[in-house]
Amino acid sequence: MSEIILALDFDTEEKSIAFASLVQKEIKWVKVGLELFCKAGTVILPKLKDLGFNIFLDLKLFDIPNTVKGAIKNILKFHIDMLTLHLLGGENMIKEAVNVKNSLRPECLILGVTILTSLSKNDLVWSESRSISDVVLDLAQKGLGWGVDGVVLSPLELEVVRDKLPQLTLVTPGIRLATDKKGDQKRVLSPYQATLKGADFLVIGRSITKAKDPLQTIKTIKKEIKRTKQ
């Protein structure tokens, strides 16, 4: 059954901590993404840990192997629980990252990013010859061989990857409630649908953070997830 990761997509540390404090009894995982990390830096990470959260640091690291290795050494000092790298960084980058993670904090999950949920088939240079599902599955298979613990993928590719690669942890953004607008996401499903297709974690931001009653919205999402077991 899927677990919620709350995306703290705020533009200040203060807003993020205030909202996290509001929902801490209902949420175990929070995501710190690029916008918040560029504003607050590593300072926010121990503060979230002090509130009792598991941290998903979603920076999609993508650089030469030595640079990524050095970045991860610094990041892991803050006891994060999940970290993203882009699988297009290739075998050497991923293996260097996995090795340093295993030596310093083996319990942290390394996730390989496949294709962003904001992209459609027409955005990709190989779209004429390959479907997005084919590309995502290929990247996920390579990532597994290189040592990643899981992948980040849109909910539309969950089923094929879960079927072919059941050992991977699957984390999916692109989750929208029935009343939500898609916004900048193109490949989306509801929490119920994504859970049925095999997601381990659902990354949900605006549906909760922009809600009139965030706590009630979280409870509603949890009920929707639990409904998949009925």
Short mmCIF file of C-alpha atoms in Angstrom, two decimals:
data_model
loop_
_atom_site.label_atom_id
_atom_site.label_comp_id
_atom_site.label_asym_id
_atom_site.label_seq_id
_atom_site.Cartn_x
_atom_site.Cartn_y
_atom_site.Cartn_z
CA MET A 1 0.00 0.00 0.00
CA SER A 2 1.34 3.41 -0.96
CA GLU A 3 2.71 5.92 1.53
CA ILE A 4 2.45 9.69 1.14
CA ILE A 5 5.50 11.90 0.74
CA LEU A 6 4.54 15.54 1.29
CA ALA A 7 6.34 17.83 -1.13
CA LEU A 8 7.39 20.96 0.75
CA ASP A 9 7.41 23.12 -2.38
CA PHE A 10 7.54 26.42 -0.52
CA ASP A 11 9.84 29.34 -1.22
CA THR A 12 11.05 29.84 2.36
CA GLU A 13 12.29 27.71 5.22
CA GLU A 14 9.82 29.35 7.59
CA LYS A 15 6.76 28.40 5.53
CA SER A 16 8.06 24.87 5.11
CA ILE A 17 8.70 24.27 8.79
CA ALA A 18 5.36 25.83 9.76
CA PHE A 19 3.44 23.59 7.36
CA ALA A 20 5.43 20.50 8.29
CA SER A 21 4.66 21.16 11.95
CA LEU A 22 0.97 21.42 11.12
CA VAL A 23 0.80 17.97 9.51
CA GLN A 24 3.47 16.03 11.42
CA LYS A 25 0.95 13.75 13.13
CA GLU A 26 -0.43 12.62 9.75
CA ILE A 27 2.71 12.50 7.57
CA LYS A 28 5.95 10.53 8.03
CA TRP A 29 7.81 11.60 4.88
CA VAL A 30 8.59 15.03 3.43
CA LYS A 31 10.27 15.99 0.19
CA VAL A 32 12.84 18.77 -0.01
CA GLY A 33 13.17 19.73 -3.65
CA LEU A 34 15.34 22.06 -5.65
CA GLU A 35 13.43 25.29 -4.94
CA LEU A 36 13.46 24.89 -1.17
CA PHE A 37 17.01 23.53 -1.06
CA CYS A 38 18.32 26.50 -3.05
CA LYS A 39 16.65 28.84 -0.56
CA ALA A 40 17.26 27.08 2.76
CA GLY A 41 20.23 24.84 1.96
CA THR A 42 21.17 22.03 4.30
CA VAL A 43 20.01 24.06 7.34
CA ILE A 44 16.45 22.85 6.95
CA LEU A 45 17.34 19.15 7.01
CA PRO A 46 18.12 18.74 10.73
CA LYS A 47 15.09 20.86 11.58
CA LEU A 48 12.85 18.45 9.72
CA LYS A 49 14.60 15.53 11.39
CA ASP A 50 13.96 17.11 14.78
CA LEU A 51 10.25 17.12 13.91
CA GLY A 52 10.46 13.38 13.34
CA PHE A 53 10.23 13.23 9.54
CA ASN A 54 11.95 10.94 7.08
CA ILE A 55 13.51 13.11 4.37
CA PHE A 56 13.32 12.58 0.63
CA LEU A 57 15.94 14.93 -0.86
CA ASP A 58 14.96 15.36 -4.49
CA LEU A 59 17.83 17.17 -6.23
CA LYS A 60 18.09 14.90 -9.29
CA LEU A 61 21.89 14.98 -9.21
CA PHE A 62 23.35 14.84 -12.72
CA ASP A 63 27.04 15.60 -13.28
CA ILE A 64 30.38 13.88 -13.78
CA PRO A 65 30.87 10.92 -11.40
CA ASN A 66 33.45 12.58 -9.13
CA THR A 67 31.31 15.69 -8.63
CA VAL A 68 28.22 13.64 -7.76
CA LYS A 69 30.27 11.45 -5.42
CA GLY A 70 31.52 14.53 -3.55
CA ALA A 71 28.04 16.02 -3.34
CA ILE A 72 26.61 12.83 -1.87
CA LYS A 73 29.36 12.61 0.73
CA ASN A 74 28.31 16.04 1.98
CA ILE A 75 24.57 15.39 1.76
CA LEU A 76 24.63 12.09 3.65
CA LYS A 77 26.03 13.83 6.74
CA PHE A 78 22.48 15.09 7.31
CA HIS A 79 20.98 11.58 7.65
CA ILE A 80 18.56 11.85 4.76
CA ASP A 81 16.50 8.77 3.91
CA MET A 82 16.04 8.98 0.13
CA LEU A 83 18.05 10.78 -2.57
CA THR A 84 17.54 11.18 -6.31
CA LEU A 85 20.02 11.04 -9.16
CA HIS A 86 19.17 11.21 -12.84
CA LEU A 87 19.64 7.88 -14.58
CA LEU A 88 20.76 9.68 -17.72
CA GLY A 89 23.95 10.43 -15.79
CA GLY A 90 25.01 6.94 -16.79
CA GLU A 91 26.56 3.84 -15.29
CA ASN A 92 29.73 5.31 -13.80
CA MET A 93 27.92 8.19 -12.10
CA ILE A 94 25.27 5.91 -10.61
CA LYS A 95 27.75 3.29 -9.41
CA GLU A 96 29.98 5.92 -7.77
CA ALA A 97 26.92 7.29 -5.99
CA VAL A 98 25.74 3.86 -4.85
CA ASN A 99 29.20 2.92 -3.57
CA VAL A 100 29.62 6.05 -1.47
CA LYS A 101 26.07 5.69 -0.13
CA ASN A 102 26.68 2.07 0.83
CA SER A 103 29.86 3.01 2.68
CA LEU A 104 28.43 6.00 4.58
CA ARG A 105 24.67 5.46 5.01
CA PRO A 106 23.49 2.17 3.51
CA GLU A 107 19.96 2.63 4.83
CA CYS A 108 19.45 5.67 2.58
CA LEU A 109 17.64 4.76 -0.65
CA ILE A 110 19.17 5.88 -3.94
CA LEU A 111 16.44 6.57 -6.49
CA GLY A 112 17.03 6.92 -10.21
CA VAL A 113 14.92 9.54 -11.99
CA THR A 114 13.54 8.32 -15.32
CA ILE A 115 11.40 10.74 -17.36
CA LEU A 116 9.85 13.82 -15.71
CA THR A 117 6.07 13.83 -15.34
CA SER A 118 6.00 17.28 -16.97
CA LEU A 119 7.17 15.75 -20.27
CA SER A 120 5.02 14.15 -22.93
CA LYS A 121 5.97 11.99 -25.91
CA ASN A 122 6.29 15.03 -28.16
CA ASP A 123 8.93 16.57 -25.86
CA LEU A 124 11.39 13.71 -26.35
CA VAL A 125 13.88 13.40 -29.18
CA TRP A 126 13.32 9.65 -29.49
CA SER A 127 9.52 9.89 -29.46
CA GLU A 128 9.09 8.73 -33.05
CA SER A 129 10.70 5.36 -32.46
CA ARG A 130 10.04 4.60 -28.77
CA SER A 131 7.20 5.08 -26.32
CA ILE A 132 7.78 6.78 -22.96
CA SER A 133 7.01 3.47 -21.24
CA ASP A 134 9.75 1.76 -23.24
CA VAL A 135 12.28 4.43 -22.30
CA VAL A 136 11.28 4.41 -18.62
CA LEU A 137 11.51 0.63 -18.40
CA ASP A 138 14.89 0.64 -20.14
CA LEU A 139 16.24 3.27 -17.73
CA ALA A 140 14.80 1.42 -14.72
CA GLN A 141 16.40 -1.86 -15.85
CA LYS A 142 19.76 -0.15 -16.28
CA GLY A 143 19.39 1.53 -12.90
CA LEU A 144 18.69 -1.77 -11.19
CA GLY A 145 21.80 -3.24 -12.77
CA TRP A 146 23.85 -0.28 -11.57
CA GLY A 147 22.63 -0.67 -7.99
CA VAL A 148 19.81 1.83 -7.40
CA ASP A 149 17.21 0.96 -4.79
CA GLY A 150 14.30 2.38 -6.73
CA VAL A 151 13.16 4.75 -9.44
CA VAL A 152 11.06 7.88 -9.80
CA LEU A 153 8.53 7.59 -12.59
CA SER A 154 5.12 8.85 -13.64
CA PRO A 155 2.08 6.86 -12.51
CA LEU A 156 1.42 5.87 -16.12
CA GLU A 157 4.55 3.70 -16.19
CA LEU A 158 4.03 2.11 -12.77
CA GLU A 159 2.33 -1.04 -13.97
CA VAL A 160 4.94 -2.12 -16.52
CA VAL A 161 7.90 -1.41 -14.21
CA ARG A 162 6.24 -3.10 -11.21
CA ASP A 163 5.54 -6.16 -13.36
CA LYS A 164 9.05 -6.40 -14.85
CA LEU A 165 11.12 -5.17 -11.90
CA PRO A 166 9.24 -6.04 -8.69
CA GLN A 167 12.31 -5.57 -6.48
CA LEU A 168 12.52 -1.80 -7.10
CA THR A 169 10.99 0.82 -4.82
CA LEU A 170 8.66 2.92 -7.00
CA VAL A 171 8.17 6.59 -6.17
CA THR A 172 5.74 8.58 -8.26
CA PRO A 173 4.91 12.28 -8.49
CA GLY A 174 2.15 13.38 -10.86
CA ILE A 175 -0.57 12.58 -8.32
CA ARG A 176 -3.74 14.59 -8.64
CA LEU A 177 -7.09 14.46 -6.84
CA ALA A 178 -10.33 14.47 -8.84
CA THR A 179 -10.86 18.18 -8.17
CA ASP A 180 -7.28 19.23 -9.00
CA LYS A 181 -5.98 20.91 -12.10
CA LYS A 182 -3.05 19.16 -13.80
CA GLY A 183 -0.87 22.30 -13.68
CA ASP A 184 2.53 21.62 -15.24
CA GLN A 185 2.10 17.84 -15.00
CA LYS A 186 1.11 15.88 -18.11
CA ARG A 187 1.16 12.23 -17.01
CA VAL A 188 -0.96 11.96 -13.87
CA LEU A 189 -3.27 9.62 -11.94
CA SER A 190 -5.23 9.70 -8.69
CA PRO A 191 -3.83 8.27 -5.42
CA TYR A 192 -6.22 5.32 -5.76
CA GLN A 193 -5.16 4.53 -9.33
CA ALA A 194 -1.43 4.91 -8.63
CA THR A 195 -1.66 2.65 -5.58
CA LEU A 196 -3.46 -0.02 -7.58
CA LYS A 197 -0.68 0.10 -10.18
CA GLY A 198 2.00 -0.59 -7.59
CA ALA A 199 3.41 2.70 -6.25
CA ASP A 200 5.31 2.43 -2.97
CA PHE A 201 5.35 6.19 -2.41
CA LEU A 202 3.13 8.99 -3.74
CA VAL A 203 4.74 12.43 -3.87
CA ILE A 204 1.96 14.95 -3.28
CA GLY A 205 2.44 18.70 -2.95
CA ARG A 206 -0.09 21.29 -4.06
CA SER A 207 -3.11 19.03 -3.55
CA ILE A 208 -2.28 19.20 0.16
CA THR A 209 -0.37 22.45 0.62
CA LYS A 210 -2.98 24.53 -1.27
CA ALA A 211 -5.97 22.82 0.32
CA LYS A 212 -8.37 24.79 2.51
CA ASP A 213 -8.09 22.03 5.12
CA PRO A 214 -4.74 20.22 4.64
CA LEU A 215 -5.27 17.74 7.48
CA GLN A 216 -8.65 16.67 6.17
CA THR A 217 -7.22 16.37 2.65
CA ILE A 218 -4.47 14.06 3.92
CA LYS A 219 -7.07 11.89 5.67
CA THR A 220 -9.13 11.75 2.48
CA ILE A 221 -6.09 10.66 0.45
CA LYS A 222 -5.27 7.97 3.02
CA LYS A 223 -8.82 6.64 2.78
CA GLU A 224 -8.49 6.54 -1.00
CA ILE A 225 -5.24 4.58 -0.70
CA LYS A 226 -6.73 2.13 1.81
CA ARG A 227 -9.68 1.55 -0.51
CA THR A 228 -7.35 -0.37 -2.84
CA LYS A 229 -7.23 -3.18 -0.26
CA GLN A 230 -11.00 -3.65 -0.19
#
